C-alpha cells in the first residue's frame, strides 16, 4: 500500500494540472458564449467597455492580492482601505482646490496622496504581520474595521464628494482613453502584464512562491522571508492606492459603502484563477480570468431577465466553491 | 526452546522499484529478547513495521503461532497484543498519563468515562514499572524516559504478547537505560516476546538472548548472543572493510578558515570554541539534542548567537544567513523535507533558490538555470526520471544529492553538513562520502555532524563531541573510536579540550 503513492504520480498528475490550467479559461469562454446567446447587446462595445472598466478596480487589487496569497498571507482590509484612501484623497483635493483653484497640480497632489496613503496602509499591515508577528487574518480583520470606521467618520455618516468643477477636470481619467480603450482598462492590463512578469520571471515572484510553499525552506535558503512578505503587503497597498486613483473620477465621491466586499471579490478572483489559498503557487493571468468571470456573471444576470440579478451573489458563491473543488482534485496527487 | 509466537518467512519488501528487504526470516519467541541490528538503511525499521502490522510485505509470510496472518492495520496487530514503541513517541502531549494509557480504549460506566478506574489501573501499571509518575500528570511535562515508561504502560494495559522497541535507548542516559533494561527483563520473565534494536552493541550483548544482523536488506547472521562477539556483530553489520566505504582522508592545511570563540546559543549551546582549517573534515558527534545542529545553525546565521565567529580572518555577523552565504559559509540541513527542499516544486526551482540573483536580474534567465541543473545532474549523479517532476517524488538519496547541489551552488569555502546520509541507501552514501572527501581535497573546510559513529570515524580527521550543549572533547588520530565518542557524548570523560581545539 505504501508503494502506491510513489507510482501514481506521473500520468494522472499531468492531466490534472492541465485541467487546472484550462479550467478557468473554459469557464470564461463558456460565460462569453452564454452571454452572446442570451443577449445580442452582450458583445457590444459599450457593454464590454463598461464591464471591463468596472472590473478594473478589483482587478488591480486582485493582482496585488495574488502576491500576498502566494506568499502564504491574506489581506481582508483592502476594501475598507480603498474607501478610506478615496475619502482622504477627496478631502485633501477639496482643501487644495480652495487654495490652488481647479488646476492639474491639485489632481497630481491627490494622486500622489492616494498612492502614498495606500503604500503606508499596506506597510502598517505588513509590519504588524511580519515584525509584531500577528496572524495576517487577525491584523487585516482589525484594520478592515478601522478603515471602514474612519471613512464613515470622515464622511460623518454620509458622502464625501469632490467639488463639481474638479470632478469635471478629473473625469477623463475614468471615462477617457486612447484608441477607444478607456484608461482603467489600460491600467488594469498594464498592472496585470507587469504582475505576470514579476510573478513568473523575477526573484521576487519565485521567493513569494517559495515562502508560501515552505517558509522554513525559504529561510534556510537565505531568503529574507520577512522582507519579502512585508513587500507583498506594501505592493498590495500601493495597488489599492492606484485603483482608487482610477475609481474616484468615476463617481467623484466616497462613502461608508465604498469598496464594500471588494476584499472578498478580490480573494475570490485569485482563488478562481488557480492560486492556492494556502500559498506556494500563484498565477496572475489566472487572477485576471477570475476577475472577468466574476464580473461577467453579474453582467449577464443584469442583461437577461432569466435569473434575478439579486441572485448574483449566490451564483458567484457557487462558482468560487466549484473552483476550489476542482483545485482540490488537481492537488490530490500528493 | 519455545515455539515462535510471531515470525517472518521469506519476507521481501519493495518500495517502487527498490527492494529494501530480500527474503528475510525472523522469529520472536515468548520470554526471549531478540536483537535486530544493522546499519541505518539496512531494513530494520521496515522489518519492524511489517511485524507491527504497519506495512505489508511484498512477498513472503507473517506467521502468528505458526499460522499465516495478514494484518490489515497496526490496530489489528495490537488487538493480538503486538505493540510497537516508536522512536518518536505516540502520545497525545496535552492529555494526562492515564488518558494516554487508555486512549481509544477508555474504560466506561454506561456512557460515562470511568476516570477513577482508569487512574487506578494506570497507577498499578506504573507501579509495576517502578515508575514514579503521577497518573494525572500531563504528558507534555514529562521527561523523555518517563514518556517511554508511559508508552510501555500503555502497551502493558493490553494483553501484551510481543513488544517491538525501536532504539529505545537512543535518547536515554546510562542510568535511565539501566532502569529500562530492568523493565525489559521483567517483561521477558513474564513471557513477552521482545524485539530490541539498538546501535549500541554492548547493550545487545548485555541484554539480549539472540541477535539477528541485517545488511542491505538481507539477513546475514542470526545467532544466540553467547555465540557471537561484539566485533563479529560489527563485522557482520558492515560486511566490508571501512576502507571500501570511505575514501582516503585529505590532509588539512595550515590556513584556518573558520574560528569560533565561546559561541553560545541561549539554552542550547554554551561556550563552544572550534577551528576549522582549509582541507579539513572535522567531525561533530554527540547525542541527538546535544546542541550540534543548533551550533551549526548559529554559525550559519539561522539562529541568534553570542560569541565571536571569524570566517577567513573577518568577523561574521550573527543572524545573517545571506552574508554568511555571500562570504562563503553554508549549512546543509538535516531536515531535508522540512527545511531543505520545496517538495511541491521542480528540481530547477529548488536548485537555484538561494542564488537567484546570479541567474540574471531583474528577469531570471531560465536557460542559465537549466544549464546549472544540467551541470548539477551530471556532477552529483542525480537520477530523476523527469526534470520537471516535483522534488517530493524523488527518492531520498536523489533528494539529498539535489540538496547538496543546491547548497554547494554558491561555491562555498566552509561547508557545515548535518547528517549527510540520513535515510539513504549504502550506494548513495558512498557517493556522498567521496564527494565530501573531494571537497576537502579541493581546499574547502568541512564540518560533518553525524549520529553514525562509523561515519565520523571514516570521514573526519578530527572529531569534536558535544554533550548537553557543551563541547566535551576533541579526538584525533587513533583516539577516534566509537567507545571514546560514546563516553564523551554521554558526558562521562572529563574535559579533554584544549589539545587540538
CSV table of N, CA and C in Angstrom, one decimal, chain A residues 163-233:
chain,number,residue,atom,x,y,z
A,163,UNK,N,-15.4,68.5,-5.4
A,163,UNK,CA,-16.1,69.7,-6.0
A,163,UNK,C,-16.5,69.4,-7.4
A,164,UNK,N,-17.6,70.1,-7.8
A,164,UNK,CA,-18.2,69.8,-9.1
A,164,UNK,C,-17.2,70.1,-10.3
A,165,UNK,N,-16.5,71.2,-10.2
A,165,UNK,CA,-15.6,71.6,-11.3
A,165,UNK,C,-14.4,70.6,-11.3
A,166,UNK,N,-13.9,70.3,-10.1
A,166,UNK,CA,-12.8,69.4,-10.0
A,166,UNK,C,-13.1,68.1,-10.6
A,167,UNK,N,-14.4,67.6,-10.4
A,167,UNK,CA,-14.8,66.4,-10.9
A,167,UNK,C,-14.8,66.4,-12.4
A,168,UNK,N,-15.2,67.5,-13.0
A,168,UNK,CA,-15.2,67.6,-14.5
A,168,UNK,C,-13.8,67.5,-15.0
A,169,UNK,N,-12.8,68.1,-14.3
A,169,UNK,CA,-11.4,68.0,-14.7
A,169,UNK,C,-10.8,66.6,-14.6
A,170,UNK,N,-11.2,65.9,-13.6
A,170,UNK,CA,-10.6,64.6,-13.3
A,170,UNK,C,-11.3,63.5,-14.1
A,171,UNK,N,-12.6,63.7,-14.5
A,171,UNK,CA,-13.4,62.7,-15.2
A,171,UNK,C,-12.7,61.9,-16.2
A,172,UNK,N,-12.0,62.5,-17.1
A,172,UNK,CA,-11.4,61.8,-18.2
A,172,UNK,C,-10.5,60.6,-17.8
A,173,UNK,N,-10.0,60.6,-16.6
A,173,UNK,CA,-9.1,59.5,-16.1
A,173,UNK,C,-10.0,58.2,-16.1
A,174,UNK,N,-11.3,58.3,-15.8
A,174,UNK,CA,-12.1,57.1,-15.9
A,174,UNK,C,-12.7,57.0,-17.3
A,175,UNK,N,-13.3,58.1,-17.8
A,175,UNK,CA,-14.1,57.9,-19.0
A,175,UNK,C,-13.3,58.1,-20.3
A,176,UNK,N,-12.1,58.7,-20.2
A,176,UNK,CA,-11.3,58.9,-21.4
A,176,UNK,C,-10.5,57.6,-21.7
A,177,UNK,N,-9.6,57.8,-22.7
A,177,UNK,CA,-8.8,56.7,-23.1
A,177,UNK,C,-8.0,56.9,-24.3
A,178,UNK,N,-7.3,55.9,-24.8
A,178,UNK,CA,-6.8,56.0,-26.2
A,178,UNK,C,-7.3,54.9,-27.0
A,179,UNK,N,-7.4,55.2,-28.3
A,179,UNK,CA,-7.9,54.2,-29.3
A,179,UNK,C,-9.2,53.5,-28.8
A,180,UNK,N,-10.0,54.3,-28.1
A,180,UNK,CA,-11.3,53.7,-27.7
A,180,UNK,C,-11.2,52.8,-26.5
A,181,UNK,N,-10.1,52.6,-26.0
A,181,UNK,CA,-10.0,51.8,-24.8
A,181,UNK,C,-9.8,52.7,-23.6
A,182,UNK,N,-10.6,52.6,-22.6
A,182,UNK,CA,-10.6,53.5,-21.5
A,182,UNK,C,-9.4,53.3,-20.6
A,183,UNK,N,-9.0,54.4,-19.9
A,183,UNK,CA,-7.8,54.3,-19.1
A,183,UNK,C,-7.8,53.2,-18.0
A,184,UNK,N,-9.0,53.1,-17.3
A,184,UNK,CA,-8.9,52.0,-16.3
A,184,UNK,C,-8.6,50.6,-16.9
A,185,UNK,N,-9.1,50.4,-18.1
A,185,UNK,CA,-8.8,49.1,-18.7
A,185,UNK,C,-7.3,49.0,-19.0
A,186,UNK,N,-6.8,50.1,-19.6
A,186,UNK,CA,-5.4,50.1,-19.9
A,186,UNK,C,-4.5,49.9,-18.7
A,187,UNK,N,-5.0,50.6,-17.6
A,187,UNK,CA,-4.2,50.5,-16.3
A,187,UNK,C,-4.2,49.0,-15.8
A,188,UNK,N,-5.4,48.4,-15.9
A,188,UNK,CA,-5.5,47.0,-15.4
A,188,UNK,C,-4.7,46.1,-16.3
A,189,UNK,N,-4.7,46.3,-17.6
A,189,UNK,CA,-3.9,45.5,-18.5
A,189,UNK,C,-2.4,45.6,-18.1
A,190,UNK,N,-2.0,46.9,-17.9
A,190,UNK,CA,-0.6,47.1,-17.7
A,190,UNK,C,-0.2,46.5,-16.3
A,191,UNK,N,-1.0,46.7,-15.3
A,191,UNK,CA,-0.7,46.1,-14.0
A,191,UNK,C,-0.6,44.6,-14.1
A,192,UNK,N,-1.6,44.0,-14.9
A,192,UNK,CA,-1.6,42.5,-15.0
A,192,UNK,C,-0.4,42.0,-15.7
A,193,UNK,N,0.0,42.7,-16.8
A,193,UNK,CA,1.2,42.2,-17.5
A,193,UNK,C,2.4,42.3,-16.7
A,194,UNK,N,2.6,43.5,-16.0
A,194,UNK,CA,3.8,43.6,-15.2
A,194,UNK,C,3.7,42.6,-14.1
A,195,UNK,N,2.6,42.4,-13.5
A,195,UNK,CA,2.4,41.4,-12.4
A,195,UNK,C,2.8,40.0,-12.8
A,196,UNK,N,2.3,39.6,-14.0
A,196,UNK,CA,2.6,38.3,-14.5
A,196,UNK,C,4.1,38.1,-14.7
A,197,UNK,N,4.8,39.1,-15.2
A,197,UNK,CA,6.2,39.0,-15.4
A,197,UNK,C,6.9,39.0,-14.1
A,198,UNK,N,6.5,39.8,-13.2
A,198,UNK,CA,7.2,39.8,-11.9
A,198,UNK,C,7.0,38.4,-11.2
A,199,UNK,N,5.8,37.9,-11.3
A,199,UNK,CA,5.5,36.6,-10.6
A,199,UNK,C,6.3,35.5,-11.2
A,200,UNK,N,6.4,35.5,-12.5
A,200,UNK,CA,7.0,34.3,-13.2
A,200,UNK,C,8.4,34.4,-13.5
A,201,UNK,N,8.9,35.6,-13.6
A,201,UNK,CA,10.3,35.8,-14.2
A,201,UNK,C,11.2,36.5,-13.3
A,202,UNK,N,10.8,36.9,-12.1
A,202,UNK,CA,11.8,37.6,-11.2
A,202,UNK,C,12.0,36.8,-9.9
A,203,UNK,N,13.1,37.2,-9.3
A,203,UNK,CA,13.4,36.5,-8.0
A,203,UNK,C,12.3,36.8,-7.0
A,204,UNK,N,11.7,38.0,-7.0
A,204,UNK,CA,10.7,38.3,-6.0
A,204,UNK,C,9.5,37.3,-6.1
A,205,UNK,N,9.0,37.1,-7.4
A,205,UNK,CA,7.9,36.2,-7.6
A,205,UNK,C,8.3,34.8,-7.1
A,206,UNK,N,9.5,34.3,-7.4
A,206,UNK,CA,9.9,33.0,-7.1
A,206,UNK,C,10.0,32.9,-5.5
A,207,UNK,N,10.5,34.0,-4.9
A,207,UNK,CA,10.6,34.0,-3.4
A,207,UNK,C,9.2,33.9,-2.8
A,208,UNK,N,8.3,34.6,-3.4
A,208,UNK,CA,6.9,34.6,-2.8
A,208,UNK,C,6.4,33.1,-2.8
A,209,UNK,N,6.5,32.5,-3.9
A,209,UNK,CA,6.1,31.1,-4.0
A,209,UNK,C,6.8,30.2,-3.1
A,210,UNK,N,8.1,30.4,-2.9
A,210,UNK,CA,8.9,29.6,-2.0
A,210,UNK,C,8.5,29.8,-0.6
A,211,UNK,N,8.2,31.0,-0.2
A,211,UNK,CA,7.8,31.3,1.2
A,211,UNK,C,6.4,30.7,1.5
A,212,UNK,N,5.5,30.8,0.5
A,212,UNK,CA,4.2,30.2,0.6
A,212,UNK,C,4.2,28.7,0.7
A,213,UNK,N,5.2,28.1,-0.1
A,213,UNK,CA,5.3,26.7,-0.1
A,213,UNK,C,5.9,26.1,1.1
A,214,UNK,N,6.9,26.7,1.7
A,214,UNK,CA,7.5,26.2,2.9
A,214,UNK,C,8.4,27.3,3.4
A,215,UNK,N,7.9,28.0,4.5
A,215,UNK,CA,8.7,29.2,5.0
A,215,UNK,C,10.0,28.8,5.5
A,216,UNK,N,10.1,27.6,6.1
A,216,UNK,CA,11.4,27.2,6.7
A,216,UNK,C,12.5,27.0,5.6
A,217,UNK,N,12.0,26.3,4.5
A,217,UNK,CA,13.0,26.1,3.4
A,217,UNK,C,13.4,27.4,2.9
A,218,UNK,N,12.5,28.4,2.8
A,218,UNK,CA,12.9,29.7,2.2
A,218,UNK,C,13.9,30.3,3.1
A,219,UNK,N,13.7,30.2,4.4
A,219,UNK,CA,14.6,30.9,5.4
A,219,UNK,C,16.0,30.2,5.3
A,220,UNK,N,16.0,28.9,5.2
A,220,UNK,CA,17.2,28.1,5.2
A,220,UNK,C,17.9,28.4,3.8
A,221,UNK,N,17.2,28.8,2.8
A,221,UNK,CA,17.8,29.1,1.5
A,221,UNK,C,18.2,30.6,1.4
A,222,UNK,N,18.4,31.2,2.6
A,222,UNK,CA,18.9,32.6,2.7
A,222,UNK,C,18.0,33.6,2.1
A,223,UNK,N,16.7,33.3,2.0
A,223,UNK,CA,15.7,34.3,1.5
A,223,UNK,C,15.3,35.2,2.7
A,224,UNK,N,15.2,36.5,2.5
A,224,UNK,CA,14.8,37.4,3.6
A,224,UNK,C,13.3,37.3,3.7
A,225,UNK,N,12.8,36.3,4.4
A,225,UNK,CA,11.4,36.0,4.4
A,225,UNK,C,10.5,37.1,4.8
A,226,UNK,N,10.9,37.8,5.9
A,226,UNK,CA,10.1,38.8,6.5
A,226,UNK,C,10.0,40.0,5.5
A,227,UNK,N,11.2,40.3,4.9
A,227,UNK,CA,11.2,41.5,4.0
A,227,UNK,C,10.3,41.2,2.7
A,228,UNK,N,10.4,40.0,2.2
A,228,UNK,CA,9.6,39.6,1.0
A,228,UNK,C,8.1,39.7,1.4
A,229,UNK,N,7.8,39.1,2.5
A,229,UNK,CA,6.4,39.1,3.0
A,229,UNK,C,5.9,40.5,3.2
A,230,UNK,N,6.7,41.4,3.8
A,230,UNK,CA,6.3,42.8,4.0
A,230,UNK,C,6.1,43.4,2.7
A,231,UNK,N,7.0,43.1,1.7
A,231,UNK,CA,6.9,43.8,0.4
A,231,UNK,C,5.6,43.4,-0.3
A,232,UNK,N,5.1,42.2,-0.1
A,232,UNK,CA,3.8,41.8,-0.7
A,232,UNK,C,2.7,42.7,-0.2
A,233,UNK,N,2.6,43.0,1.1
A,233,UNK,CA,1.6,43.8,1.6
A,233,UNK,C,1.7,45.3,1.2
